[in-house]
XYZ file of C-alpha atoms in Angstrom:
196
model
C -28.716 38.068 -75.670
C -25.575 38.660 -73.695
C -21.460 38.132 -74.131
C -18.318 39.886 -71.754
C -14.496 40.179 -73.716
C -12.076 40.820 -71.566
C -10.801 44.041 -73.323
C -7.689 46.145 -74.116
C -7.661 49.736 -72.851
C -5.855 52.802 -73.210
C -6.781 55.599 -70.818
C -7.283 58.852 -73.117
C -6.900 60.963 -69.951
C -3.732 62.477 -67.585
C -1.554 60.262 -66.084
C -1.927 59.489 -62.115
C 0.600 57.555 -59.506
C -2.552 55.342 -58.761
C -3.556 55.205 -63.035
C -1.854 53.017 -65.088
C -1.677 53.841 -68.731
C -2.849 50.031 -70.154
C -5.574 47.975 -68.616
C -7.716 45.018 -69.140
C -11.965 45.499 -68.500
C -14.568 43.124 -68.317
C -16.689 44.550 -71.097
C -20.240 43.626 -70.517
C -23.249 43.892 -73.195
C -26.857 43.482 -70.942
C -30.029 44.816 -71.153
C -32.607 45.787 -68.704
C -31.099 44.800 -65.448
C -30.890 45.913 -61.802
C -27.903 46.588 -60.047
C -28.072 43.602 -57.988
C -28.193 41.404 -61.124
C -24.695 43.076 -62.742
C -23.396 42.133 -58.956
C -24.789 38.513 -59.043
C -23.157 38.318 -62.311
C -20.059 39.448 -62.109
C -19.497 37.356 -58.619
C -20.146 34.109 -60.768
C -17.745 35.101 -63.506
C -14.984 35.774 -60.791
C -15.718 32.675 -58.579
C -15.972 30.914 -62.114
C -12.371 31.975 -63.202
C -10.973 31.542 -60.216
C -12.460 27.949 -59.888
C -10.956 27.195 -63.126
C -8.040 28.809 -63.353
C -6.470 28.370 -60.012
C -8.603 26.057 -58.309
C -9.718 28.191 -55.847
C -13.014 28.557 -54.645
C -14.501 31.855 -53.668
C -17.725 33.259 -51.096
C -20.046 35.251 -52.972
C -21.667 37.710 -52.060
C -18.644 39.420 -51.875
C -17.656 42.156 -49.235
C -19.148 45.226 -50.426
C -18.999 48.853 -48.788
C -20.778 51.929 -49.822
C -18.654 54.817 -50.793
C -19.201 56.980 -47.576
C -18.073 53.431 -45.587
C -15.374 52.803 -47.902
C -13.436 56.752 -47.122
C -14.968 56.623 -43.647
C -12.955 53.744 -42.077
C -10.073 53.563 -44.975
C -9.591 56.905 -46.346
C -10.283 55.555 -49.839
C -12.989 54.320 -51.825
C -10.834 51.426 -52.986
C -9.551 50.496 -49.478
C -6.633 47.206 -49.740
C -8.307 44.984 -47.237
C -5.792 43.276 -46.502
C -4.414 45.433 -43.926
C -6.574 46.546 -41.542
C -5.579 50.046 -41.114
C -9.188 51.261 -40.234
C -9.673 55.243 -39.283
C -11.239 55.636 -35.787
C -13.864 58.867 -35.257
C -12.516 60.488 -31.964
C -14.219 63.442 -32.370
C -16.765 62.787 -29.694
C -14.067 61.689 -27.257
C -11.865 64.939 -27.950
C -14.552 67.667 -28.171
C -13.939 68.526 -24.472
C -9.945 67.985 -24.140
C -7.525 70.677 -23.892
C -5.757 70.274 -27.028
C -6.606 73.925 -28.844
C -5.883 72.017 -32.299
C -8.705 69.901 -31.818
C -11.118 71.809 -30.014
C -10.831 74.611 -32.608
C -11.580 72.205 -35.972
C -14.471 70.622 -34.009
C -15.881 73.741 -33.262
C -15.526 74.616 -36.970
C -17.772 71.734 -38.085
C -14.083 69.428 -38.846
C -13.379 65.916 -37.087
C -10.718 64.066 -35.362
C -9.537 60.578 -36.777
C -6.808 58.875 -35.393
C -4.943 55.381 -37.177
C -3.230 53.061 -34.839
C 0.395 51.670 -37.141
C 0.766 48.873 -35.047
C 4.064 47.945 -33.820
C 5.339 51.628 -35.589
C 6.033 52.946 -31.833
C 9.911 52.776 -32.345
C 9.756 55.347 -35.690
C 12.042 58.054 -35.231
C 11.421 61.720 -35.164
C 12.621 61.712 -38.820
C 10.110 59.233 -39.899
C 7.151 60.883 -38.053
C 8.102 64.328 -39.836
C 8.114 61.971 -43.586
C 4.502 61.246 -43.022
C 4.047 64.631 -41.628
C 5.166 65.687 -44.458
C 3.375 63.124 -46.757
C -0.564 63.902 -45.208
C 0.328 67.523 -45.812
C 0.200 66.386 -49.496
C -3.357 65.791 -49.003
C -4.311 68.716 -47.323
C -3.446 68.114 -43.427
C -2.193 71.356 -42.142
C -0.078 68.464 -39.251
C -0.146 64.919 -38.081
C 0.218 64.610 -34.341
C 0.941 61.493 -32.933
C 1.506 59.696 -30.073
C 3.364 56.306 -28.818
C 1.957 53.507 -26.424
C 4.865 53.141 -23.897
C 3.981 50.893 -20.571
C -0.006 50.993 -21.306
C 0.207 54.915 -21.736
C 0.113 57.588 -24.898
C 3.697 59.288 -25.005
C 3.585 62.828 -26.774
C 3.750 66.355 -26.461
C 0.020 66.052 -26.927
C -0.683 64.298 -23.972
C -0.773 66.518 -21.903
C -3.965 68.555 -23.381
C -5.128 64.655 -23.025
C -6.697 63.675 -19.510
C -6.471 59.932 -18.456
C -9.746 59.426 -19.478
C -9.628 60.320 -22.696
C -6.177 58.663 -23.581
C -8.033 55.585 -21.915
C -10.935 56.579 -24.812
C -8.666 56.782 -27.504
C -6.527 53.664 -26.655
C -9.849 51.537 -26.621
C -11.174 52.935 -29.523
C -8.006 52.631 -31.824
C -6.835 49.259 -29.909
C -3.770 50.540 -29.161
C -1.127 48.269 -27.309
C 2.380 48.741 -26.516
C 4.932 49.822 -29.116
C 2.507 51.521 -31.389
C 2.350 54.762 -32.763
C -1.022 56.483 -32.914
C -1.133 58.999 -35.697
C -3.896 62.153 -35.509
C -5.288 64.253 -38.316
C -8.351 67.036 -37.291
C -10.034 69.296 -40.342
C -12.563 69.007 -42.696
C -13.335 65.078 -42.836
C -12.561 64.732 -46.460
C -8.968 65.796 -45.737
C -8.881 64.128 -42.424
C -10.322 61.029 -44.251
C -7.803 61.381 -47.174
C -4.785 62.360 -45.688
C -4.855 59.596 -43.269
C -5.906 57.228 -45.787
């Protein structure tokens, strides 16, 4: 009454940078199941395949994120969790800062988030300009940044952020010397996607 097959598929839709034309999917025929049943079945299948083929034991249940958790924390609904590049919502921290860009976005219902690019404090202005241009392709109007040097933030925006705000940003983002903190302030979907 149940079976699965590994089916080769060709996409009948426009190509995108993150979508290949041919892929393999697990095709499953089942009836009268609930969501948890599908999770258990697929986890069991993956555990079996990894044990049989690679001799590796996988632990179940697998980590699960809701769509909102994934997009809010990683800026993508398909995050690669190996890198730990989490987005940090600092809206509450910077709402009373003197940085008009952040304040204006927040007053109009937007959010401010940052990403700590660990060890990237050596990035040149050219490197940061390339990141800014890349963020713009996702709708961001800009990409603010600050480097951590001698345990303080250095950037053209830090004059608008008092010491308390700077320390809170560093604490929330776990920023250390030689890190680069990137900021986007916009509507939630643009902020998350651009930083993601």
